[in-house]
Coordinates of C-alpha atoms in Angstrom, one line a residue:
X167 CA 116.2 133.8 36.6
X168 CA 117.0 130.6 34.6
X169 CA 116.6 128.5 37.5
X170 CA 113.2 129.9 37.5
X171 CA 112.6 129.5 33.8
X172 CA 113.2 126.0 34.1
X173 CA 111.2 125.3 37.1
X174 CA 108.3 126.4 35.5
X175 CA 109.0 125.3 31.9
X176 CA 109.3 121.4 33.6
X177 CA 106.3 121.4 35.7
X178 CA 103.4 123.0 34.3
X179 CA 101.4 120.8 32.0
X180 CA 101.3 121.2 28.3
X181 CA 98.2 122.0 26.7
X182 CA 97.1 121.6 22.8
X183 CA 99.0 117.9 22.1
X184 CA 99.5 116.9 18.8
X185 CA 98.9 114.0 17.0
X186 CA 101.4 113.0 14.6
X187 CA 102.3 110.0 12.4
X188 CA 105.6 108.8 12.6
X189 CA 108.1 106.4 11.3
X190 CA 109.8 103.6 13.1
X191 CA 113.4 103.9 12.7
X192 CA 114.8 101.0 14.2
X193 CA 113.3 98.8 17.6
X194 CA 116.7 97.6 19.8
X195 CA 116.1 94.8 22.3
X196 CA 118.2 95.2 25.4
X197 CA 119.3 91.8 27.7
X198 CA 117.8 88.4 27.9
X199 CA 114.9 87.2 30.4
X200 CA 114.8 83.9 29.3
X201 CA 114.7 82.6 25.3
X202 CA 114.1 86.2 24.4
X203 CA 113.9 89.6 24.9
X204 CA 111.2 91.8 26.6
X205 CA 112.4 95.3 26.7
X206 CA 113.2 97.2 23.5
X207 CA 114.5 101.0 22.8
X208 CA 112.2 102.2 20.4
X209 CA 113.4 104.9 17.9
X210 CA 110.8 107.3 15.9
X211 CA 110.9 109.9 13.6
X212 CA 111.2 113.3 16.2
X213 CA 107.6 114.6 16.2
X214 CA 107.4 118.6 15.5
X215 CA 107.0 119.6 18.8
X216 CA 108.7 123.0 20.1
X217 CA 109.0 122.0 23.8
X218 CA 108.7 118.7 25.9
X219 CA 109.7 118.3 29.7
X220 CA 111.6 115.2 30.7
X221 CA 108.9 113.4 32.8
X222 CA 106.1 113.9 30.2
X223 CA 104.3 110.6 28.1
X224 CA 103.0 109.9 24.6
X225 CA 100.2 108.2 23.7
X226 CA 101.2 105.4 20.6
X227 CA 98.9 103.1 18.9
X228 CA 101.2 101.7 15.8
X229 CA 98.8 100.7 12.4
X230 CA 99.9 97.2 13.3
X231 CA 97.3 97.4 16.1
X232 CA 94.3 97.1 13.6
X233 CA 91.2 96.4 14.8
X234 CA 92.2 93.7 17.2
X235 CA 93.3 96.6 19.7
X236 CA 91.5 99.7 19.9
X237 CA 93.7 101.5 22.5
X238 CA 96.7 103.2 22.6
X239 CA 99.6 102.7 24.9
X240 CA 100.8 105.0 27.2
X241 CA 104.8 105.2 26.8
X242 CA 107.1 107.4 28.7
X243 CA 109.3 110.0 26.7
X244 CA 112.9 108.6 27.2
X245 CA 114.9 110.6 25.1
X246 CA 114.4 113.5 22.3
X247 CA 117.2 114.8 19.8
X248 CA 117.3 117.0 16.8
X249 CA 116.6 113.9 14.6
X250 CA 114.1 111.3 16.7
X251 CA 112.5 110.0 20.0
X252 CA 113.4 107.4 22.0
X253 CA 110.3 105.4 24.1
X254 CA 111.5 102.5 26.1
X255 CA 108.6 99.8 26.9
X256 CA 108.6 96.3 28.3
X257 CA 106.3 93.9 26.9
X258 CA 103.7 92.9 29.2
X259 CA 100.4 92.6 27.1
X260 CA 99.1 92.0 24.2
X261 CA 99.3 95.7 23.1
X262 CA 103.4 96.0 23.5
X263 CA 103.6 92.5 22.3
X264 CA 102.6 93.7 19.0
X265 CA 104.7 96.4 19.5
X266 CA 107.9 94.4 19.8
X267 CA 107.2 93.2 16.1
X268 CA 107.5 96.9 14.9
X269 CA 110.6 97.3 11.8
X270 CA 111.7 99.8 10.1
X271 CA 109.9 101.8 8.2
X272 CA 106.1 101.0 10.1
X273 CA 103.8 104.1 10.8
X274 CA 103.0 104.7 14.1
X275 CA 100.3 107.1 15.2
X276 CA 101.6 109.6 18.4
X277 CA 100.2 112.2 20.1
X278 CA 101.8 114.0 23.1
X279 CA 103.8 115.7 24.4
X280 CA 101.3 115.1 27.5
X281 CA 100.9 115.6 31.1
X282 CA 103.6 117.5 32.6
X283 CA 107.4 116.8 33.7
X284 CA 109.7 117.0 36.8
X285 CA 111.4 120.0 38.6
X286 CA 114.5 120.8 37.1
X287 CA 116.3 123.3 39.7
X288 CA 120.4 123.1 38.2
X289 CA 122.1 124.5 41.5
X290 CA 119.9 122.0 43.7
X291 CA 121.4 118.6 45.2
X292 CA 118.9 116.6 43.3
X293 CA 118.4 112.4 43.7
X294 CA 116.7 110.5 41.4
X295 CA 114.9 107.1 42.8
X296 CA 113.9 104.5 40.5
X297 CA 112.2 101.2 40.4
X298 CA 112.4 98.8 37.3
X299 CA 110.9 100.8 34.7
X300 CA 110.7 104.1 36.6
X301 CA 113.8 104.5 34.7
X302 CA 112.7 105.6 31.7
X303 CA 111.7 109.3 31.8
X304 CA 115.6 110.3 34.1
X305 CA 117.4 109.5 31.0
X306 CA 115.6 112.6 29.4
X307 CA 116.3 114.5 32.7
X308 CA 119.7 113.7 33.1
X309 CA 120.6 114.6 29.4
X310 CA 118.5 117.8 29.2
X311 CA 119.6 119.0 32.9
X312 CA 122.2 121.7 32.7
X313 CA 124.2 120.6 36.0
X314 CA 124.3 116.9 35.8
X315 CA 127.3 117.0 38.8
X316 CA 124.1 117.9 41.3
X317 CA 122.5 114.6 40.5
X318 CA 122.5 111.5 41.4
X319 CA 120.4 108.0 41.1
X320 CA 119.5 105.0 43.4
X321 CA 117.6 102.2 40.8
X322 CA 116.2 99.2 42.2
X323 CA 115.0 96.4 40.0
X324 CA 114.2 92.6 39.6
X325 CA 115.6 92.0 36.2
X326 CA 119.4 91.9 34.9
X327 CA 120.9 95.1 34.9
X328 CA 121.2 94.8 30.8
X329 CA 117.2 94.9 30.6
X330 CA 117.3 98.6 31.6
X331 CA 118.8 102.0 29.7
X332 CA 121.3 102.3 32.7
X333 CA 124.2 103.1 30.7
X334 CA 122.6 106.5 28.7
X335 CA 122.5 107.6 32.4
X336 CA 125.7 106.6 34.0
X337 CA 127.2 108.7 30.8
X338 CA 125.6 112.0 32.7
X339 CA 125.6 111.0 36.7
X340 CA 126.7 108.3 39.2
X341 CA 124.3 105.6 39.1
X342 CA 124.2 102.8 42.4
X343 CA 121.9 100.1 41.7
X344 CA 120.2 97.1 44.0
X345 CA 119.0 94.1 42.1
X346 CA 116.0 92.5 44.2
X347 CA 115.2 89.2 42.7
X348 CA 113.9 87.9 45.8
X349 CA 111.1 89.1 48.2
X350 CA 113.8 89.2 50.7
X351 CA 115.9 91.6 49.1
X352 CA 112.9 94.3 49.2
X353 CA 114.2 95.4 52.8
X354 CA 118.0 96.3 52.1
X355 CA 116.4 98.5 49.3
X356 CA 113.7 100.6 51.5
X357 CA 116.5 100.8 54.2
X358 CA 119.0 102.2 51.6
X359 CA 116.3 104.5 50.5
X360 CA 115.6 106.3 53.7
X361 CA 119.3 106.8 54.3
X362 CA 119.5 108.4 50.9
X363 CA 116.7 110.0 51.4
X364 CA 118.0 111.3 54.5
X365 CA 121.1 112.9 53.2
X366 CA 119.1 115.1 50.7
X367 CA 116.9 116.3 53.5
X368 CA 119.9 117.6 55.2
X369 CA 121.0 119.5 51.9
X370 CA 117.9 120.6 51.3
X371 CA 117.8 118.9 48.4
X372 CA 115.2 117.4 46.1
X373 CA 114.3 113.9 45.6
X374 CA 112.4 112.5 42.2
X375 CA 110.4 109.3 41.8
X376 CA 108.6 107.2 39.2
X377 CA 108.3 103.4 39.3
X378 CA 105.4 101.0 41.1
X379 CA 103.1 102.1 43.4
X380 CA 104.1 100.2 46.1
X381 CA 107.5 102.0 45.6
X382 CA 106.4 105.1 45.2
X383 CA 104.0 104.5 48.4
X384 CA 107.2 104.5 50.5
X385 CA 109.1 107.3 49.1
X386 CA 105.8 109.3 50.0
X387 CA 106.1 108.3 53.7
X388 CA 109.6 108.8 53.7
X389 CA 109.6 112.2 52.3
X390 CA 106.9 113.0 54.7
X391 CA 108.7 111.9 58.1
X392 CA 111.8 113.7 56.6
X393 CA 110.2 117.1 55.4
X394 CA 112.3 116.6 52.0
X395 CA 110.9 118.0 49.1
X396 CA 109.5 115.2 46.4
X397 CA 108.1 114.9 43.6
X398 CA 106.6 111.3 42.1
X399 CA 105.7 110.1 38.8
X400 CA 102.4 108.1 39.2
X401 CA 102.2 104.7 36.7
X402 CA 99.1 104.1 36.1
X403 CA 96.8 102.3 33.0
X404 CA 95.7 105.1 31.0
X405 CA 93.4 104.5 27.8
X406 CA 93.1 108.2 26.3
X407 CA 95.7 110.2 27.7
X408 CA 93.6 113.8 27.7
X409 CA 91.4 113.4 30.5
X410 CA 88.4 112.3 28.5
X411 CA 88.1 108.8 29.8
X412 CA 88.4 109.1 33.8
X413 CA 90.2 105.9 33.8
X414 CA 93.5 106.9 35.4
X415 CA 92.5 108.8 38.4
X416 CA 94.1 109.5 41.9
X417 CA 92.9 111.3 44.8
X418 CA 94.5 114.4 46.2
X419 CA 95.1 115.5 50.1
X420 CA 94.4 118.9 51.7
X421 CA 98.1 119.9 50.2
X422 CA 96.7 120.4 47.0
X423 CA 96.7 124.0 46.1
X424 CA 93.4 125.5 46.9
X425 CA 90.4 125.0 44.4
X426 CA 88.0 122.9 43.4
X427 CA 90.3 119.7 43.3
X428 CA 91.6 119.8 46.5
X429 CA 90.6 116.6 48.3
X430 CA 89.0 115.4 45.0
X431 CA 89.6 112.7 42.1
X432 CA 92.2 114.4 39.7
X433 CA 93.1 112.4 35.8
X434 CA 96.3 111.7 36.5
X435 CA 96.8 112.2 32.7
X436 CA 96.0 115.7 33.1
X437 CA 97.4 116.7 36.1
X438 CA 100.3 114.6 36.4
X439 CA 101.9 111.8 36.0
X440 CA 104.3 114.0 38.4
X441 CA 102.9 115.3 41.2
X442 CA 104.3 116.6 44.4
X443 CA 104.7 113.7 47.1
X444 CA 102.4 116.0 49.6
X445 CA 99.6 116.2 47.2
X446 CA 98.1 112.7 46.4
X447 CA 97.1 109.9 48.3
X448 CA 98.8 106.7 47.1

């Protein structure tokens, strides 16, 4: 039954999101590309929410924004405790360029928990498969999952290792990383992802996924030639986060459970970001 339980709880979308305001506690850079930083842990006030799923995003939009930029940013949910919540970001724009000047003490406007998470099944052989920042929502899932010895995690990325959260997750599960600076490098990656990918189809295993599209493209095919069950996190620009701007849509297959969606543009706000591999075209 608590397999069960959890399945459920982790993969059915939350409804009624609240919007909070919420303190920054403290904004930690992590490693060097270049003169300076461009990925920072950033700490928050925890928000009064009964229940989030590891795999769910927040909407943020800190009062430092102004007027100069109306939208908020869409930021994974990388960690929760009792006291605050972590959201890891890279800065990329103008939007988490501001960000990176938050200090303690600044208000930040959230709301969230939304979309819905990943599968959580405890006495599965579970692999996790990121890519750069796909990262960020498995260190929720590793720390909330109840039998962390099932997991594991293949991350491939461009930047130093120190950029990324790797070491909240190598305190819960065995982490084996490829750095791909290089174009050149891609192929030793994909090759090592079908052989992992292969092994956890002959468990019967389950295999996660959140990073770029292009990466997520080929965990698609590969769970498809292997028949492993697979789930993916979609990353895609999102401007409202409830469904109300049709900005972030993907289009579902004939896998999609029958209704009115099937086969149709879906908000990937709303329906997602994780969907099953099976169930959207990429």
């Amino acid at each position: 039954m608590l397999t069960v339980h959890l399945l459920c709880a982790y993969n059915r979308p939350m409804s009624q999101p609240n919007s909070c305001e919420l303190e920054v506690l403290d904004l930690v850079p992590f490693g060097q590309t270049g003169n300076e930083s461009r990925f920072f842990a950033l700490r928050l006030d925890r928000p009064n929410w009964n229940i989030w799923c590891p795999g769910q995003f927040v909407m943020l939009r800190p009062h430092n924004f102004g007027f100069d930029i109306p939208w908020a940013r869409p930021l994974a949910i990388c960690h929760m405790t009792a006291r605050h919540m972590i959201c890891f970001f890279q800065v990329r724009g103008r939007g988490t360029r501001r960000m990176a000047e938050l200090r303690p003490g600044d208000k930040v406007r959230v709301w969230g928990p939304l979309g819905n998470g990943f599968v959580m099944e405890p006495d599965t052989p579970t692999l996790l498969l990121a890519g750069g920042m796909g990262i960020v929502p498995f260190v929720g899932y590793v720390s909330e999952h109840l039998k962390p010895w099932n997991v594991s995690m293949l991350f491939g990325h461009r930047e130093h290792i120190s950029c990324y959260p790797v070491d909240s997750i190598n305190e819960h599960i065995p982490v084996d990383s490829l750095r791909e600076p290089e174009n050149g490098d891609l192929d030793n990656f994909i090759f090592t992802i079908q052989e992992r990918m292969r092994e956890y189809a002959e468990l019967k295993g389950l295999v996660l996924a959140c990073g770029p599209t292009p990466f997520l493209r080929t965990v698609q095919t590969f769970a498809i030639e292997l028949g492993v069950r697979c789930q993916i996190s979609l990353e895609t620009r999102m401007a409202c986060g409830v469904g109300a701007c049709l900005g972030c849509v993907t289009k579902t297959t004939a896998a999609w459970p029958v209704g009115e969606k099937r086969e149709r543009h879906v908000q990937v706000c709303t329906n997602g970001p994780v969907f099953w591999a099976s169930q959207v075209a990429l």
